Amino acid sequence: MDIYKFRNVGAFLALAVVWGSSFIAIKDGLSTLPPVLFAAFRYDIAGLVMLAYAVGKSGRWLPRGREELRLVAMGGTLMVGLHFALLFSGQQYVSSAVGAIILSLTPVVTPPLAYLLLGDETLTPSGVVGVLLGLVGVVIVADPTGSSLDGSIVGVGLLFLSALSFALGSVLTRRFSVALGTVPTQAWMMLGGAGVMHVISAAAGESPAGVAWSPKLVVALLYLAVIAGAGGFLLYFDLLERVGPSEASLVNYATPAVAAVAGWLALGEAITASTVAGFAVIAAGFVLLKRETLADLLGGSDPTADRRSAGHGAVEVRGNVYLKDSE
């Protein structure tokens, strides 16, 4: 038995379980906490945990200069603040599976944004079809029929905007070349994003004064912040370093399956035909968009080849940046 391969598979499965089950904790906490305030509390804690880890492990943990501060501000606003404010708000209206499926669209919408905004991405005809399939999958998941009047279409819309916010942030942060390490960069993004969410929460009239704290709520919050947040991030980048971005990014398509099963078992959420069909279409779009990378992967190519620093601690493969914060 190849112990290293076994370890990698175990890490991949563990990450899928942690991120997939986080949607249950979100749904549970939303019954008590206002959505944006809930997300802000999560990243108050996760950011502090990550920063403490960075202080202990990194030679330098404070951002310096305009470039690093702009990187932290942009990433914190788009990839944490707006991303999770929209995610938690949208998750009020949909099941755990639907939330995870819509967020799996992120790797599909990132390349066209990079092409439009930076011009550093080549979109082939099959890639364009892949992007269109991803959008069709979102429509299928939303199920815009009479049943969508219950608010689920609102939730899908908010989650779609959440995926776009993260993708936009990952594209725009490519422009920065900094020396600050990945862990401290992410820690400051988390804390900055938490600050953005506190501002949004206050503007929306959410107040911590009316929150009925309970042991169950505290456990859900700590699970999201420490296990799925800081812990999931560290596990992802450990996996990224060992197997490469192509394989590690596939966790986006294992997470919805875990979320669907966990939501069904723990919350009694139904797994509808439109949910399964929409996920299949989004996954097909991803395969078309990334067919060359996936072909290399299946052909046994070195997963760490064609890989370089993206300038802010992420890794870039064939022009695609993989800086995946946990969900």
mmCIF file of C-alpha atoms in Angstrom:
data_model
loop_
_atom_site.group_PDB
_atom_site.id
_atom_site.type_symbol
_atom_site.label_atom_id
_atom_site.label_comp_id
_atom_site.label_asym_id
_atom_site.label_seq_id
_atom_site.Cartn_x
_atom_site.Cartn_y
_atom_site.Cartn_z
ATOM 1 C CA MET A 1 0.000 0.000 0.000
ATOM 2 C CA ASP A 2 1.234 3.500 -0.890
ATOM 3 C CA ILE A 3 0.929 5.205 2.503
ATOM 4 C CA TYR A 4 1.274 8.665 0.968
ATOM 5 C CA LYS A 5 -1.542 8.072 -1.514
ATOM 6 C CA PHE A 6 -3.683 6.659 1.295
ATOM 7 C CA ARG A 7 -2.979 9.774 3.347
ATOM 8 C CA ASN A 8 -3.957 12.038 0.461
ATOM 9 C CA VAL A 9 -7.234 10.201 -0.118
ATOM 10 C CA GLY A 10 -7.968 10.364 3.596
ATOM 11 C CA ALA A 11 -7.287 14.112 3.678
ATOM 12 C CA PHE A 12 -9.501 14.662 0.624
ATOM 13 C CA LEU A 13 -12.391 12.733 2.180
ATOM 14 C CA ALA A 14 -11.932 14.452 5.537
ATOM 15 C CA LEU A 15 -12.062 17.866 3.871
ATOM 16 C CA ALA A 16 -15.191 16.961 1.907
ATOM 17 C CA VAL A 17 -16.874 15.786 5.117
ATOM 18 C CA VAL A 18 -15.851 18.891 7.073
ATOM 19 C CA TRP A 19 -16.972 21.332 4.390
ATOM 20 C CA GLY A 20 -20.085 19.354 3.482
ATOM 21 C CA SER A 21 -21.260 19.029 7.073
ATOM 22 C CA SER A 22 -20.675 22.739 7.667
ATOM 23 C CA PHE A 23 -23.914 23.456 5.809
ATOM 24 C CA ILE A 24 -25.831 21.621 8.541
ATOM 25 C CA ALA A 25 -24.197 23.794 11.194
ATOM 26 C CA ILE A 26 -25.113 26.893 9.178
ATOM 27 C CA LYS A 27 -28.735 25.802 8.893
ATOM 28 C CA ASP A 28 -28.826 25.016 12.611
ATOM 29 C CA GLY A 29 -27.361 28.348 13.671
ATOM 30 C CA LEU A 30 -29.646 30.317 11.342
ATOM 31 C CA SER A 31 -32.615 29.264 13.431
ATOM 32 C CA THR A 32 -31.267 31.469 16.236
ATOM 33 C CA LEU A 33 -28.773 33.986 14.831
ATOM 34 C CA PRO A 34 -29.389 36.582 12.105
ATOM 35 C CA PRO A 35 -27.503 35.430 8.972
ATOM 36 C CA VAL A 36 -24.888 38.138 8.448
ATOM 37 C CA LEU A 37 -24.174 38.468 12.166
ATOM 38 C CA PHE A 38 -23.772 34.695 12.335
ATOM 39 C CA ALA A 39 -21.232 34.794 9.491
ATOM 40 C CA ALA A 40 -19.411 37.723 11.124
ATOM 41 C CA PHE A 41 -19.101 35.876 14.452
ATOM 42 C CA ARG A 42 -17.792 32.834 12.590
ATOM 43 C CA TYR A 43 -14.962 34.797 11.013
ATOM 44 C CA ASP A 44 -14.190 36.804 14.123
ATOM 45 C CA ILE A 45 -13.237 33.490 15.700
ATOM 46 C CA ALA A 46 -11.737 31.813 12.625
ATOM 47 C CA GLY A 47 -9.605 34.875 11.876
ATOM 48 C CA LEU A 48 -8.229 35.008 15.406
ATOM 49 C CA VAL A 49 -7.431 31.283 15.336
ATOM 50 C CA MET A 50 -5.669 31.637 11.978
ATOM 51 C CA LEU A 51 -3.764 34.700 13.158
ATOM 52 C CA ALA A 52 -2.595 32.905 16.300
ATOM 53 C CA TYR A 53 -1.405 30.027 14.110
ATOM 54 C CA ALA A 54 0.351 32.481 11.773
ATOM 55 C CA VAL A 55 2.124 34.211 14.659
ATOM 56 C CA GLY A 56 3.405 30.856 15.887
ATOM 57 C CA LYS A 57 4.406 29.432 12.506
ATOM 58 C CA SER A 58 5.264 32.335 10.212
ATOM 59 C CA GLY A 59 8.391 34.423 10.229
ATOM 60 C CA ARG A 60 6.351 37.492 9.323
ATOM 61 C CA TRP A 61 2.638 37.816 9.996
ATOM 62 C CA LEU A 62 1.928 41.549 9.665
ATOM 63 C CA PRO A 63 1.123 42.965 6.202
ATOM 64 C CA ARG A 64 3.508 45.667 5.001
ATOM 65 C CA GLY A 65 3.177 48.241 2.286
ATOM 66 C CA ARG A 66 0.349 49.286 0.008
ATOM 67 C CA GLU A 67 0.262 46.103 -2.084
ATOM 68 C CA GLU A 68 -0.230 43.760 0.865
ATOM 69 C CA LEU A 69 -2.802 46.028 2.485
ATOM 70 C CA ARG A 70 -4.743 46.311 -0.782
ATOM 71 C CA LEU A 71 -4.625 42.545 -1.216
ATOM 72 C CA VAL A 72 -5.976 41.965 2.288
ATOM 73 C CA ALA A 73 -8.673 44.617 1.826
ATOM 74 C CA MET A 74 -9.838 43.309 -1.551
ATOM 75 C CA GLY A 75 -9.732 39.653 -0.566
ATOM 76 C CA GLY A 76 -11.372 40.348 2.782
ATOM 77 C CA THR A 77 -14.196 42.313 1.154
ATOM 78 C CA LEU A 78 -14.986 40.045 -1.812
ATOM 79 C CA MET A 79 -13.787 36.576 -0.800
ATOM 80 C CA VAL A 80 -14.888 36.702 2.830
ATOM 81 C CA GLY A 81 -17.158 39.653 3.651
ATOM 82 C CA LEU A 82 -19.590 39.785 0.731
ATOM 83 C CA HIS A 83 -19.149 36.108 -0.086
ATOM 84 C CA PHE A 84 -20.254 34.845 3.312
ATOM 85 C CA ALA A 85 -22.825 37.572 3.954
ATOM 86 C CA LEU A 86 -24.595 36.434 0.773
ATOM 87 C CA LEU A 87 -23.989 32.747 1.499
ATOM 88 C CA PHE A 88 -25.500 32.784 4.988
ATOM 89 C CA SER A 89 -28.389 34.975 3.824
ATOM 90 C CA GLY A 90 -29.179 32.666 0.922
ATOM 91 C CA GLN A 91 -28.863 29.520 3.010
ATOM 92 C CA GLN A 92 -31.979 30.564 4.941
ATOM 93 C CA TYR A 93 -34.128 29.668 1.932
ATOM 94 C CA VAL A 94 -32.602 26.473 0.548
ATOM 95 C CA SER A 95 -31.424 23.063 1.656
ATOM 96 C CA SER A 96 -27.832 22.197 2.553
ATOM 97 C CA ALA A 97 -27.424 20.333 -0.753
ATOM 98 C CA VAL A 98 -28.640 23.250 -2.856
ATOM 99 C CA GLY A 99 -26.309 25.653 -1.044
ATOM 100 C CA ALA A 100 -23.279 23.439 -1.640
ATOM 101 C CA ILE A 101 -24.226 22.824 -5.281
ATOM 102 C CA ILE A 102 -24.566 26.505 -6.160
ATOM 103 C CA LEU A 103 -21.191 27.234 -4.555
ATOM 104 C CA SER A 104 -19.619 24.457 -6.647
ATOM 105 C CA LEU A 105 -20.197 26.814 -9.575
ATOM 106 C CA THR A 106 -17.265 28.982 -8.416
ATOM 107 C CA PRO A 107 -14.548 27.175 -10.465
ATOM 108 C CA VAL A 108 -16.831 27.443 -13.509
ATOM 109 C CA VAL A 109 -17.401 31.213 -13.380
ATOM 110 C CA THR A 110 -13.812 32.127 -12.445
ATOM 111 C CA PRO A 111 -12.201 31.629 -15.907
ATOM 112 C CA PRO A 112 -14.670 33.848 -17.831
ATOM 113 C CA LEU A 113 -14.227 36.595 -15.233
ATOM 114 C CA ALA A 114 -10.449 36.329 -15.628
ATOM 115 C CA TYR A 115 -10.852 36.497 -19.411
ATOM 116 C CA LEU A 116 -13.071 39.586 -19.247
ATOM 117 C CA LEU A 117 -11.223 41.493 -16.525
ATOM 118 C CA LEU A 118 -7.572 40.530 -16.943
ATOM 119 C CA GLY A 119 -7.319 39.002 -20.388
ATOM 120 C CA ASP A 120 -5.077 36.252 -19.007
ATOM 121 C CA GLU A 121 -7.465 33.384 -19.678
ATOM 122 C CA THR A 122 -8.208 31.608 -22.964
ATOM 123 C CA LEU A 123 -11.785 30.447 -23.427
ATOM 124 C CA THR A 124 -12.156 27.675 -25.988
ATOM 125 C CA PRO A 125 -15.542 26.879 -27.580
ATOM 126 C CA SER A 126 -15.885 23.900 -25.232
ATOM 127 C CA GLY A 127 -15.041 26.186 -22.303
ATOM 128 C CA VAL A 128 -17.811 28.587 -23.296
ATOM 129 C CA VAL A 129 -20.237 25.667 -23.469
ATOM 130 C CA GLY A 130 -19.024 24.590 -20.030
ATOM 131 C CA VAL A 131 -19.772 28.013 -18.549
ATOM 132 C CA LEU A 132 -23.231 28.028 -20.168
ATOM 133 C CA LEU A 133 -23.919 24.549 -18.790
ATOM 134 C CA GLY A 134 -22.992 25.775 -15.336
ATOM 135 C CA LEU A 135 -25.533 28.579 -15.608
ATOM 136 C CA VAL A 136 -28.174 26.168 -16.900
ATOM 137 C CA GLY A 137 -27.455 23.956 -13.889
ATOM 138 C CA VAL A 138 -28.175 26.870 -11.562
ATOM 139 C CA VAL A 139 -31.551 27.415 -13.261
ATOM 140 C CA ILE A 140 -32.380 23.720 -12.893
ATOM 141 C CA VAL A 141 -31.483 23.752 -9.194
ATOM 142 C CA ALA A 142 -33.549 26.916 -8.688
ATOM 143 C CA ASP A 143 -36.520 25.091 -10.269
ATOM 144 C CA PRO A 144 -38.321 28.290 -11.390
ATOM 145 C CA THR A 145 -41.832 26.893 -11.197
ATOM 146 C CA GLY A 146 -44.695 27.556 -8.844
ATOM 147 C CA SER A 147 -42.760 25.841 -6.066
ATOM 148 C CA SER A 148 -40.082 28.528 -6.223
ATOM 149 C CA LEU A 149 -42.513 31.049 -4.791
ATOM 150 C CA ASP A 150 -41.632 29.743 -1.318
ATOM 151 C CA GLY A 151 -38.420 31.751 -1.473
ATOM 152 C CA SER A 152 -36.006 29.119 -2.746
ATOM 153 C CA ILE A 153 -35.354 31.090 -5.925
ATOM 154 C CA VAL A 154 -34.294 34.043 -3.737
ATOM 155 C CA GLY A 155 -31.890 31.781 -1.885
ATOM 156 C CA VAL A 156 -30.392 30.429 -5.119
ATOM 157 C CA GLY A 157 -29.957 33.987 -6.388
ATOM 158 C CA LEU A 158 -28.123 35.068 -3.243
ATOM 159 C CA LEU A 159 -25.895 31.986 -3.336
ATOM 160 C CA PHE A 160 -25.122 32.578 -7.017
ATOM 161 C CA LEU A 161 -24.026 36.131 -6.155
ATOM 162 C CA SER A 162 -21.954 34.646 -3.323
ATOM 163 C CA ALA A 163 -20.124 32.376 -5.785
ATOM 164 C CA LEU A 164 -19.576 35.338 -8.130
ATOM 165 C CA SER A 165 -18.173 37.447 -5.295
ATOM 166 C CA PHE A 166 -15.612 34.795 -4.395
ATOM 167 C CA ALA A 167 -14.680 34.220 -8.045
ATOM 168 C CA LEU A 168 -14.309 37.961 -8.646
ATOM 169 C CA GLY A 169 -12.098 38.311 -5.588
ATOM 170 C CA SER A 170 -9.883 35.406 -6.646
ATOM 171 C CA VAL A 171 -9.439 36.983 -10.085
ATOM 172 C CA LEU A 172 -8.724 40.527 -8.905
ATOM 173 C CA THR A 173 -6.227 39.410 -6.259
ATOM 174 C CA ARG A 174 -4.100 37.799 -8.976
ATOM 175 C CA ARG A 175 -2.720 41.249 -9.752
ATOM 176 C CA PHE A 176 -0.883 41.449 -6.441
ATOM 177 C CA SER A 177 2.592 40.056 -5.903
ATOM 178 C CA VAL A 178 3.441 40.042 -2.211
ATOM 179 C CA ALA A 179 5.851 38.338 0.160
ATOM 180 C CA LEU A 180 3.367 37.774 2.975
ATOM 181 C CA GLY A 181 2.646 34.073 3.438
ATOM 182 C CA THR A 182 -0.644 32.323 2.705
ATOM 183 C CA VAL A 183 -1.690 31.705 6.300
ATOM 184 C CA PRO A 184 -1.201 35.269 7.618
ATOM 185 C CA THR A 185 -2.742 36.676 4.426
ATOM 186 C CA GLN A 186 -5.825 34.516 4.877
ATOM 187 C CA ALA A 187 -6.002 35.343 8.585
ATOM 188 C CA TRP A 188 -6.119 39.081 7.893
ATOM 189 C CA MET A 189 -8.637 38.540 5.085
ATOM 190 C CA MET A 190 -10.866 36.657 7.526
ATOM 191 C CA LEU A 191 -10.651 39.417 10.124
ATOM 192 C CA GLY A 192 -11.174 42.141 7.525
ATOM 193 C CA GLY A 193 -14.110 40.228 6.051
ATOM 194 C CA ALA A 194 -15.617 39.823 9.513
ATOM 195 C CA GLY A 195 -15.434 43.603 9.924
ATOM 196 C CA VAL A 196 -17.216 44.087 6.590
ATOM 197 C CA MET A 197 -19.962 41.692 7.700
ATOM 198 C CA HIS A 198 -20.403 43.498 11.024
ATOM 199 C CA VAL A 199 -20.993 46.720 9.071
ATOM 200 C CA ILE A 200 -23.510 44.998 6.773
ATOM 201 C CA SER A 201 -25.197 43.362 9.754
ATOM 202 C CA ALA A 202 -25.591 46.663 11.586
ATOM 203 C CA ALA A 203 -26.923 48.355 8.424
ATOM 204 C CA ALA A 204 -29.479 45.551 8.060
ATOM 205 C CA GLY A 205 -30.700 46.124 11.626
ATOM 206 C CA GLU A 206 -29.362 42.858 13.017
ATOM 207 C CA SER A 207 -28.563 42.991 16.721
ATOM 208 C CA PRO A 208 -26.736 40.553 19.013
ATOM 209 C CA ALA A 209 -28.908 41.723 21.921
ATOM 210 C CA GLY A 210 -31.813 39.500 20.937
ATOM 211 C CA VAL A 211 -29.784 36.327 20.385
ATOM 212 C CA ALA A 212 -30.799 33.411 22.603
ATOM 213 C CA TRP A 213 -27.440 31.736 23.218
ATOM 214 C CA SER A 214 -27.475 28.019 23.912
ATOM 215 C CA PRO A 215 -24.860 25.243 24.095
ATOM 216 C CA LYS A 216 -26.105 23.942 20.741
ATOM 217 C CA LEU A 217 -25.596 27.344 19.082
ATOM 218 C CA VAL A 218 -22.109 27.724 20.580
ATOM 219 C CA VAL A 219 -21.116 24.263 19.307
ATOM 220 C CA ALA A 220 -22.377 25.098 15.806
ATOM 221 C CA LEU A 221 -20.492 28.401 15.790
ATOM 222 C CA LEU A 222 -17.244 26.863 17.063
ATOM 223 C CA TYR A 223 -17.517 23.999 14.587
ATOM 224 C CA LEU A 224 -17.880 26.435 11.700
ATOM 225 C CA ALA A 225 -15.120 28.749 12.916
ATOM 226 C CA VAL A 226 -12.470 26.342 14.179
ATOM 227 C CA ILE A 227 -13.088 23.009 12.401
ATOM 228 C CA ALA A 228 -14.634 23.987 9.049
ATOM 229 C CA GLY A 229 -13.049 27.443 8.946
ATOM 230 C CA ALA A 230 -9.463 27.537 10.200
ATOM 231 C CA GLY A 231 -9.014 23.756 10.253
ATOM 232 C CA GLY A 232 -10.529 23.232 6.803
ATOM 233 C CA PHE A 233 -8.327 25.954 5.345
ATOM 234 C CA LEU A 234 -5.143 24.421 6.749
ATOM 235 C CA LEU A 235 -6.161 20.937 5.598
ATOM 236 C CA TYR A 236 -6.934 22.221 2.107
ATOM 237 C CA PHE A 237 -3.585 23.895 1.646
ATOM 238 C CA ASP A 238 -1.751 20.880 3.028
ATOM 239 C CA LEU A 239 -3.582 18.767 0.434
ATOM 240 C CA LEU A 240 -2.911 21.386 -2.246
ATOM 241 C CA GLU A 241 0.807 21.230 -1.575
ATOM 242 C CA ARG A 242 0.919 17.444 -1.852
ATOM 243 C CA VAL A 243 -1.413 16.659 -4.775
ATOM 244 C CA GLY A 244 -1.646 19.933 -6.706
ATOM 245 C CA PRO A 245 -4.561 22.277 -7.440
ATOM 246 C CA SER A 246 -6.235 20.103 -10.092
ATOM 247 C CA GLU A 247 -6.932 17.250 -7.708
ATOM 248 C CA ALA A 248 -7.531 19.430 -4.653
ATOM 249 C CA SER A 249 -10.113 21.561 -6.479
ATOM 250 C CA LEU A 250 -12.247 18.471 -7.061
ATOM 251 C CA VAL A 251 -13.312 18.680 -3.420
ATOM 252 C CA ASN A 252 -15.807 21.289 -4.658
ATOM 253 C CA TYR A 253 -17.712 18.420 -6.287
ATOM 254 C CA ALA A 254 -17.483 15.983 -3.383
ATOM 255 C CA THR A 255 -18.773 18.561 -0.883
ATOM 256 C CA PRO A 256 -22.339 18.775 -2.327
ATOM 257 C CA ALA A 257 -22.758 14.998 -2.068
ATOM 258 C CA VAL A 258 -21.741 15.090 1.598
ATOM 259 C CA ALA A 259 -24.016 18.098 2.233
ATOM 260 C CA ALA A 260 -26.967 16.333 0.594
ATOM 261 C CA VAL A 261 -26.574 13.134 2.614
ATOM 262 C CA ALA A 262 -25.830 14.995 5.854
ATOM 263 C CA GLY A 263 -28.823 17.297 5.360
ATOM 264 C CA TRP A 264 -31.066 14.308 4.703
ATOM 265 C CA LEU A 265 -29.847 12.390 7.756
ATOM 266 C CA ALA A 266 -29.610 15.247 10.258
ATOM 267 C CA LEU A 267 -32.340 17.642 9.109
ATOM 268 C CA GLY A 268 -34.663 15.476 7.044
ATOM 269 C CA GLU A 269 -34.046 17.612 3.940
ATOM 270 C CA ALA A 270 -35.396 16.173 0.710
ATOM 271 C CA ILE A 271 -33.046 15.452 -2.193
ATOM 272 C CA THR A 272 -35.124 16.404 -5.221
ATOM 273 C CA ALA A 273 -34.698 15.318 -8.823
ATOM 274 C CA SER A 274 -34.048 18.919 -9.913
ATOM 275 C CA THR A 275 -31.269 19.216 -7.309
ATOM 276 C CA VAL A 276 -29.527 16.091 -8.594
ATOM 277 C CA ALA A 277 -30.015 17.063 -12.249
ATOM 278 C CA GLY A 278 -28.728 20.599 -11.683
ATOM 279 C CA PHE A 279 -25.621 19.319 -9.927
ATOM 280 C CA ALA A 280 -24.957 16.891 -12.805
ATOM 281 C CA VAL A 281 -25.196 19.727 -15.348
ATOM 282 C CA ILE A 282 -22.875 22.004 -13.325
ATOM 283 C CA ALA A 283 -20.363 19.163 -12.964
ATOM 284 C CA ALA A 284 -20.543 18.523 -16.730
ATOM 285 C CA GLY A 285 -19.822 22.201 -17.312
ATOM 286 C CA PHE A 286 -16.769 21.968 -15.053
ATOM 287 C CA VAL A 287 -15.499 18.927 -16.961
ATOM 288 C CA LEU A 288 -15.827 20.739 -20.305
ATOM 289 C CA LEU A 289 -14.132 23.848 -18.957
ATOM 290 C CA LYS A 290 -11.250 21.927 -17.389
ATOM 291 C CA ARG A 291 -11.012 19.013 -19.793
ATOM 292 C CA GLU A 292 -7.303 19.504 -20.583
ATOM 293 C CA THR A 293 -6.341 19.654 -16.918
ATOM 294 C CA LEU A 294 -8.532 16.664 -16.087
ATOM 295 C CA ALA A 295 -7.092 14.706 -19.034
ATOM 296 C CA ASP A 296 -3.582 15.331 -17.702
ATOM 297 C CA LEU A 297 -4.736 14.239 -14.281
ATOM 298 C CA LEU A 298 -6.320 11.014 -15.534
ATOM 299 C CA GLY A 299 -3.292 10.384 -17.730
ATOM 300 C CA GLY A 300 -1.047 10.269 -14.702
ATOM 301 C CA SER A 301 0.768 13.572 -15.213
ATOM 302 C CA ASP A 302 2.542 15.114 -12.255
ATOM 303 C CA PRO A 303 -0.204 17.008 -10.394
ATOM 304 C CA THR A 304 2.272 19.613 -9.214
ATOM 305 C CA ALA A 305 3.528 20.381 -12.717
ATOM 306 C CA ASP A 306 2.624 23.583 -14.547
ATOM 307 C CA ARG A 307 2.253 25.201 -11.182
ATOM 308 C CA ARG A 308 3.489 28.551 -9.942
ATOM 309 C CA SER A 309 2.917 31.099 -7.255
ATOM 310 C CA ALA A 310 -0.025 33.402 -7.853
ATOM 311 C CA GLY A 311 1.660 36.141 -5.865
ATOM 312 C CA HIS A 312 -0.363 36.011 -2.648
ATOM 313 C CA GLY A 313 0.244 32.498 -1.394
ATOM 314 C CA ALA A 314 -2.256 30.799 -3.669
ATOM 315 C CA VAL A 315 -1.210 28.499 -6.473
ATOM 316 C CA GLU A 316 -1.947 29.040 -10.139
ATOM 317 C CA VAL A 317 -2.346 26.260 -12.696
ATOM 318 C CA ARG A 318 -2.885 27.056 -16.373
ATOM 319 C CA GLY A 319 -3.920 30.567 -15.383
ATOM 320 C CA ASN A 320 -6.486 29.478 -12.789
ATOM 321 C CA VAL A 321 -5.961 30.569 -9.193
ATOM 322 C CA TYR A 322 -6.999 28.229 -6.409
ATOM 323 C CA LEU A 323 -7.390 30.137 -3.163
ATOM 324 C CA LYS A 324 -10.296 28.303 -1.626
ATOM 325 C CA ASP A 325 -11.512 29.440 1.738
ATOM 326 C CA SER A 326 -13.672 26.875 3.499
ATOM 327 C CA GLU A 327 -17.484 26.942 3.330
#
